[in-house]
Short mmCIF file of C-alpha atoms in Angstrom, two decimals:
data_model
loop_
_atom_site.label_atom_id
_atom_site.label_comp_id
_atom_site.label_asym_id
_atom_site.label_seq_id
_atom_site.Cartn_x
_atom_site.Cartn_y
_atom_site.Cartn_z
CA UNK A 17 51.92 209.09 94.69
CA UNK A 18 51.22 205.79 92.51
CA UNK A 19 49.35 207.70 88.77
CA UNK A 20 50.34 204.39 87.02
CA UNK A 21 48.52 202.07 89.83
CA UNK A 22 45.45 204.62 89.96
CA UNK A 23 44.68 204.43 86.63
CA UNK A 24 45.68 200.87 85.68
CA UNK A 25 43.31 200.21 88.46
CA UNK A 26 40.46 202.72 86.76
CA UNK A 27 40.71 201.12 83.41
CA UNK A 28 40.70 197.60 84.56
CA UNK A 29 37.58 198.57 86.65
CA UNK A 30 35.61 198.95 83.55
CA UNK A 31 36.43 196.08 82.23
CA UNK A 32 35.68 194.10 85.46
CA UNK A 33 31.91 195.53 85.45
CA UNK A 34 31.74 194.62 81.78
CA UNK A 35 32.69 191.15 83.25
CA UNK A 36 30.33 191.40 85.38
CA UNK A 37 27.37 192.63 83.34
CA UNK A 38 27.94 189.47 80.91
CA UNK A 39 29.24 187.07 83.33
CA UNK A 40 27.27 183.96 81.92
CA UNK A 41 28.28 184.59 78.65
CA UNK A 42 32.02 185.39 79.70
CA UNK A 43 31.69 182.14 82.27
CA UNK A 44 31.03 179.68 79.58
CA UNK A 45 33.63 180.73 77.58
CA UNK A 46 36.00 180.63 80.24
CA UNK A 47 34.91 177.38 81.34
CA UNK A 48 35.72 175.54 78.24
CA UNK A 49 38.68 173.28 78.53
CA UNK A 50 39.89 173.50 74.44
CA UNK A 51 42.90 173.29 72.81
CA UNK A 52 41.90 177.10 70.99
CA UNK A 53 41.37 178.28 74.32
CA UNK A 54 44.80 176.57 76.20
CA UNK A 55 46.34 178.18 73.20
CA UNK A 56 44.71 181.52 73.10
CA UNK A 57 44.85 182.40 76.83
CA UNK A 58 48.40 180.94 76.87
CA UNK A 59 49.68 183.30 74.43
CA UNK A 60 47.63 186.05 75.68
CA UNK A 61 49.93 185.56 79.16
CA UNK A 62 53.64 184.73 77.19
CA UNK A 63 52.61 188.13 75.27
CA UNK A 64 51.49 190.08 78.40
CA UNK A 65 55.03 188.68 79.69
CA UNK A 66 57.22 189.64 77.08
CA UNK A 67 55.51 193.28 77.39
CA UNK A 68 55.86 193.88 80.87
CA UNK A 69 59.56 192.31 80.34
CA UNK A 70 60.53 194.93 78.04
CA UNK A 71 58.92 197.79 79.76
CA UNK A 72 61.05 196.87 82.85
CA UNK A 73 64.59 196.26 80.72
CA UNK A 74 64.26 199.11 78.55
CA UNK A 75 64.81 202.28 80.38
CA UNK A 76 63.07 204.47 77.32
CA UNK A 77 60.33 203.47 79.11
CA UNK A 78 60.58 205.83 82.08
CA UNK A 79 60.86 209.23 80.06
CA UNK A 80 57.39 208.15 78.62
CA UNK A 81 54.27 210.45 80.13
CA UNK A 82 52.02 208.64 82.59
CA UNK A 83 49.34 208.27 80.18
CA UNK A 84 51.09 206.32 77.54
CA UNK A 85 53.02 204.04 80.08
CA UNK A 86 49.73 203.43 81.87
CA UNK A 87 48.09 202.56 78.32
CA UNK A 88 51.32 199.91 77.70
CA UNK A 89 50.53 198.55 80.96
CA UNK A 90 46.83 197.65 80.34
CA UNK A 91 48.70 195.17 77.47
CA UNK A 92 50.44 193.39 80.53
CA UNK A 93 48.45 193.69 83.67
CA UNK A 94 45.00 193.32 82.36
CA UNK A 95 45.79 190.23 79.93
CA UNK A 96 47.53 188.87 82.56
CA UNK A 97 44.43 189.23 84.93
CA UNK A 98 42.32 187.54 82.31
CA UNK A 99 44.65 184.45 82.04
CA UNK A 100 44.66 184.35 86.02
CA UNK A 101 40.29 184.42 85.75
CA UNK A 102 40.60 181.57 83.20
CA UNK A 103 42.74 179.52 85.28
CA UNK A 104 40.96 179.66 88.46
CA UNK A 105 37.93 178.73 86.17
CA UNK A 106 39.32 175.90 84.94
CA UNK A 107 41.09 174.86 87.89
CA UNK A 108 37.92 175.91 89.90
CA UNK A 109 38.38 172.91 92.73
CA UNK A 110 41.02 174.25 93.46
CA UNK A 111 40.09 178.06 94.73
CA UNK A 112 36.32 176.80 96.07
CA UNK A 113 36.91 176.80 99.36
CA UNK A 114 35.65 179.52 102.39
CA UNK A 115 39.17 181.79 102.04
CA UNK A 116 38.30 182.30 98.75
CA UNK A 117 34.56 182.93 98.87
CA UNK A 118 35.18 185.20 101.65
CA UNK A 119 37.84 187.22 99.93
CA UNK A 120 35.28 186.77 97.33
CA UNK A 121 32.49 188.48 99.00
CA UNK A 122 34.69 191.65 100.34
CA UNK A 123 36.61 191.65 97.46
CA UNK A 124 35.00 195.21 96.34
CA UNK A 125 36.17 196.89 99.57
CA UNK A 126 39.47 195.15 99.07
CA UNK A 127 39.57 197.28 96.14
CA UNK A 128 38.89 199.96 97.88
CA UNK A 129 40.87 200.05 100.96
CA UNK A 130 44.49 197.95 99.26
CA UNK A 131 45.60 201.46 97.73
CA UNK A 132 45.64 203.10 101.30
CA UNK A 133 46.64 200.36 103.23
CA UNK A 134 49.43 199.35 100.88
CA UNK A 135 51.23 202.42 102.63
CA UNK A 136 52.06 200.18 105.53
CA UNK A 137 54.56 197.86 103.10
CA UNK A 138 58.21 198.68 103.36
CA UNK A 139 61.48 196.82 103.21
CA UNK A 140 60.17 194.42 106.27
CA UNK A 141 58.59 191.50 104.95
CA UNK A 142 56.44 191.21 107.80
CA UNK A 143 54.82 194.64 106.90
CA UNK A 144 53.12 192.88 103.64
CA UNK A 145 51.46 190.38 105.92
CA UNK A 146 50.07 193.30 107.99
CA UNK A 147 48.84 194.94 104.91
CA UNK A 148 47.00 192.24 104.31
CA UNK A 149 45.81 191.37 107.72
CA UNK A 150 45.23 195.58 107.56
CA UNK A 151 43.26 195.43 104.20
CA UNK A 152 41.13 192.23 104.89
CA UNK A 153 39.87 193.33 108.31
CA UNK A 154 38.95 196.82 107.60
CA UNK A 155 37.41 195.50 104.13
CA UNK A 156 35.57 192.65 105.85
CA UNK A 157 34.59 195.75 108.60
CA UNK A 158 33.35 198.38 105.63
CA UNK A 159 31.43 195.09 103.97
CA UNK A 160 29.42 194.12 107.52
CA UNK A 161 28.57 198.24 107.95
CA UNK A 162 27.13 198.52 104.30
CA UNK A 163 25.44 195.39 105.04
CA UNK A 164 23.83 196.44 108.45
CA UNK A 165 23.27 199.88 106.89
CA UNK A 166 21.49 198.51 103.87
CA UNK A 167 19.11 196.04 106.53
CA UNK A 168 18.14 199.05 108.21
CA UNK A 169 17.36 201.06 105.22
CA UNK A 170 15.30 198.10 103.95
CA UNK A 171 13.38 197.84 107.41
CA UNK A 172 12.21 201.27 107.74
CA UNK A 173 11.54 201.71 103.85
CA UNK A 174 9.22 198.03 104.74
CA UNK A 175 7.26 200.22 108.10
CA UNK A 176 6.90 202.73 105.42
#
């Protein structure tokens, strides 16, 4: 029921293990507080805005197939994303604190579990805080059980 969310989701995946893979590389570049890089990440997000602007205004737009609104969307949600890693490196103070490294750690099941869980949001405000409350305890549940499975696996591979 959400093709553009599934696969802006899939395609930003690969880019977040590619992230991943060359993190130290991709962390010192992020890290540096330059004028090139104020200027470059700023106009990566004014662009990314100014996309996802005109997507929304023009109506053209909606008769497009899925695939080639979900590829115009990768030039506004996953530029945007980037900006929003580059400022919470920058302003890393900021976001180190235990909320953060927790959502940090069970951040993969978040992944998982937000696309079901987002079913409980409707025109109640209240519902998005259950969502979350939803999606952080069942994440923070599916992260302990992989953990406890994973210690158990270890321990009888160690007998072994």
């Amino acid at each position: 029921d959400a093709p553009s969310l599934l696969a802006r989701q899939m395609y930003a995946f690969v880019i977040g293990v590619v992230f991943y893979d060359y993190y130290d590389k991709i962390r010192m570049f992020f890290v540096r507080y330059t004028l090139k890089n104020i200027l470059s990440f700023g106009i990566i997000a004014v662009i990314s805005l100014a996309i996802m602007l005109v997507t929304n205004k023009l109506s053209v737009f909606d008769h497009f197939p899925n695939i080639v609104n979900n590829i115009i969307s990768l030039f506004t949600v996953v530029p945007l994303a980037v900006f929003v890693i580059w400022v919470s490196c920058i302003a890393y103070p900021l976001f180190s604190n235990l909320f953060f490294r927790f959502m940090g750690v069970i951040s993969y099941e978040v992944y998982l579990i937000q696309y079901f869980s987002r079913q409980l949001v409707n025109e109640n405000p209240i519902t998005l805080y259950i969502c979350f409350i939803v999606t952080v305890v069942l994440a923070w549940m599916f992260y302990s059980g992989y953990k406890y499975i994973k210690a158990r696996m270890l321990r009888k591979m160690q007998k072994s």
